[in-house]
């Protein structure tokens, strides 16, 4: 029983120290945690839970290049800063001139960005069921959608959408 009490106390201390930076709590001589906010800041703004007080990771997307029919292409997702523990799911929508199920395998939202800060949406193209004389390229546009826990794009030009062109294998100058 004594060992269980020690384990419980150790877990309680670990949890308290883990949550202290999140809650911005600091011990005072009386033993009761208080806000570590400067004296000129009001208590309501120091403990604000509004979205303006939280720095969200920024998600951007780019394509790895155009692809020939029958090949697989990639959309690369990047999250800055990367999350220290675990990853995040990001919502997206698909549009363009290519048709899901005809030109490529259907893409399912959301996409997962791992702890490294990167994720991939793979685009597997299908053989062209249209006439072989058709030398038309088709586009697949992936647009990131807003969600909880992340922001889209960035101030330095990060994109919230990217395009891959599916090109017929007859065209070799791509």
XYZ file of C-alpha atoms in Angstrom:
174
model
C 0.000 0.000 0.000
C 2.869 2.337 0.821
C 4.371 1.872 -2.676
C 1.018 2.736 -4.271
C 0.896 6.020 -2.362
C 4.394 6.936 -3.544
C 3.456 6.159 -7.154
C 0.294 8.248 -6.841
C 2.223 11.199 -5.396
C 4.871 10.928 -8.120
C 2.193 10.957 -10.843
C 0.470 13.945 -9.233
C 3.738 15.920 -9.153
C 4.569 14.980 -12.756
C 1.128 16.112 -13.894
C 1.394 19.379 -11.954
C 4.784 20.192 -13.497
C 3.575 19.206 -16.963
C 0.532 21.482 -16.739
C 2.306 24.462 -15.162
C 3.634 25.843 -18.512
C 0.230 25.337 -20.151
C -1.666 27.197 -17.458
C 1.145 29.731 -16.923
C 0.940 28.986 -13.203
C 3.789 29.875 -10.889
C 4.145 29.023 -7.205
C 4.081 31.814 -4.669
C 5.333 31.805 -1.067
C 1.836 30.914 0.181
C 1.880 27.693 -1.845
C -1.112 28.539 -4.040
C -0.328 28.870 -7.777
C -0.939 32.284 -9.250
C -0.736 33.638 -12.768
C 2.778 34.532 -13.926
C 1.408 37.480 -15.925
C 3.017 40.892 -15.470
C 1.423 43.184 -12.907
C 0.148 45.604 -15.570
C -1.801 42.834 -17.343
C -5.330 42.110 -16.214
C -6.223 38.670 -14.906
C -8.798 38.118 -17.644
C -6.311 38.668 -20.462
C -3.632 36.525 -18.792
C -6.005 33.569 -18.609
C -7.683 34.210 -21.959
C -8.842 31.175 -23.859
C -9.709 33.114 -27.020
C -8.194 32.183 -30.387
C -6.021 35.322 -30.396
C -4.074 33.992 -27.412
C -3.128 30.709 -29.104
C -0.433 30.297 -31.739
C -1.739 27.649 -34.122
C 0.472 25.587 -36.418
C 0.319 26.781 -40.032
C -0.472 24.196 -42.723
C 0.663 24.620 -46.351
C 0.499 22.363 -49.408
C 2.448 21.932 -52.656
C 2.528 19.335 -55.402
C 5.531 17.157 -56.159
C 4.998 17.768 -59.885
C 2.814 16.689 -62.789
C 2.416 12.995 -63.571
C 1.788 10.680 -66.506
C -1.238 8.386 -66.614
C -0.696 5.154 -64.747
C 1.756 6.753 -62.300
C 1.384 8.029 -58.745
C 1.894 11.664 -57.766
C 1.975 13.423 -54.415
C 0.680 16.482 -52.663
C 2.962 17.387 -49.750
C 1.517 18.940 -46.589
C 3.760 20.908 -44.241
C 2.980 22.024 -40.696
C 5.061 24.703 -38.956
C 5.818 24.421 -36.153
C 5.592 20.638 -36.003
C 3.717 19.246 -33.014
C 5.987 17.740 -30.375
C 3.610 14.941 -29.420
C 1.654 13.254 -32.204
C 0.277 14.665 -35.409
C -2.814 16.318 -36.780
C -5.578 15.657 -39.291
C -6.191 18.313 -41.958
C -9.361 18.647 -44.006
C -9.218 19.178 -47.766
C -11.461 19.198 -50.818
C -10.703 18.057 -54.349
C -11.698 19.747 -57.600
C -10.331 20.199 -61.130
C -11.025 18.841 -64.604
C -10.062 15.235 -63.755
C -12.846 12.935 -62.576
C -12.458 10.785 -59.458
C -12.895 7.116 -60.319
C -12.198 7.788 -64.007
C -8.868 9.627 -64.043
C -7.627 8.885 -60.507
C -8.466 6.904 -57.386
C -10.788 8.848 -55.080
C -8.974 10.931 -52.423
C -10.444 10.815 -48.926
C -10.301 13.715 -46.470
C -8.817 14.288 -43.902
C -5.075 13.828 -44.432
C -2.681 13.080 -41.575
C 0.397 15.186 -40.818
C 2.816 13.287 -38.590
C 5.095 14.365 -35.774
C 7.768 15.303 -38.340
C 5.515 18.125 -39.579
C 4.971 16.553 -43.014
C 2.182 14.551 -44.605
C 1.472 13.197 -48.083
C -1.694 12.840 -50.126
C -0.947 10.244 -52.826
C -2.682 10.577 -56.203
C -2.875 7.249 -58.081
C -3.890 7.770 -61.711
C -5.962 5.287 -63.712
C -5.682 4.240 -67.374
C -7.617 6.587 -69.673
C -11.023 5.071 -70.519
C -11.557 7.771 -73.143
C -10.471 7.433 -76.767
C -6.747 6.770 -77.197
C -6.548 9.710 -79.606
C -7.315 12.081 -76.721
C -4.101 13.883 -75.749
C -5.756 16.080 -73.155
C -4.285 16.714 -69.716
C -6.579 16.834 -66.686
C -6.071 18.767 -63.451
C -6.526 17.730 -59.824
C -6.735 20.650 -57.412
C -6.481 19.975 -53.670
C -7.573 22.872 -51.447
C -6.996 22.811 -47.699
C -10.041 23.633 -45.605
C -10.126 25.391 -42.223
C -10.296 23.213 -39.139
C -9.824 23.194 -35.396
C -6.254 23.469 -34.166
C -4.513 24.814 -37.286
C -4.302 27.832 -39.609
C -3.893 27.816 -43.407
C -1.091 29.361 -45.465
C 1.422 31.823 -44.093
C 2.702 35.370 -44.496
C 5.623 34.290 -46.685
C 3.441 32.921 -49.462
C 2.619 29.406 -48.309
C -0.190 27.967 -50.395
C -3.484 26.551 -49.226
C -4.060 24.780 -52.572
C -1.981 22.900 -55.127
C -2.531 21.374 -58.582
C -1.255 18.248 -60.279
C -1.791 17.759 -64.016
C -2.449 14.211 -65.184
C -0.873 14.017 -68.623
C -1.372 11.389 -71.294
C 1.649 9.143 -71.715
C 1.802 10.158 -75.397
C 3.039 13.629 -74.398
C 6.691 13.319 -73.424
C 7.770 16.963 -73.137
C 6.390 17.432 -69.627
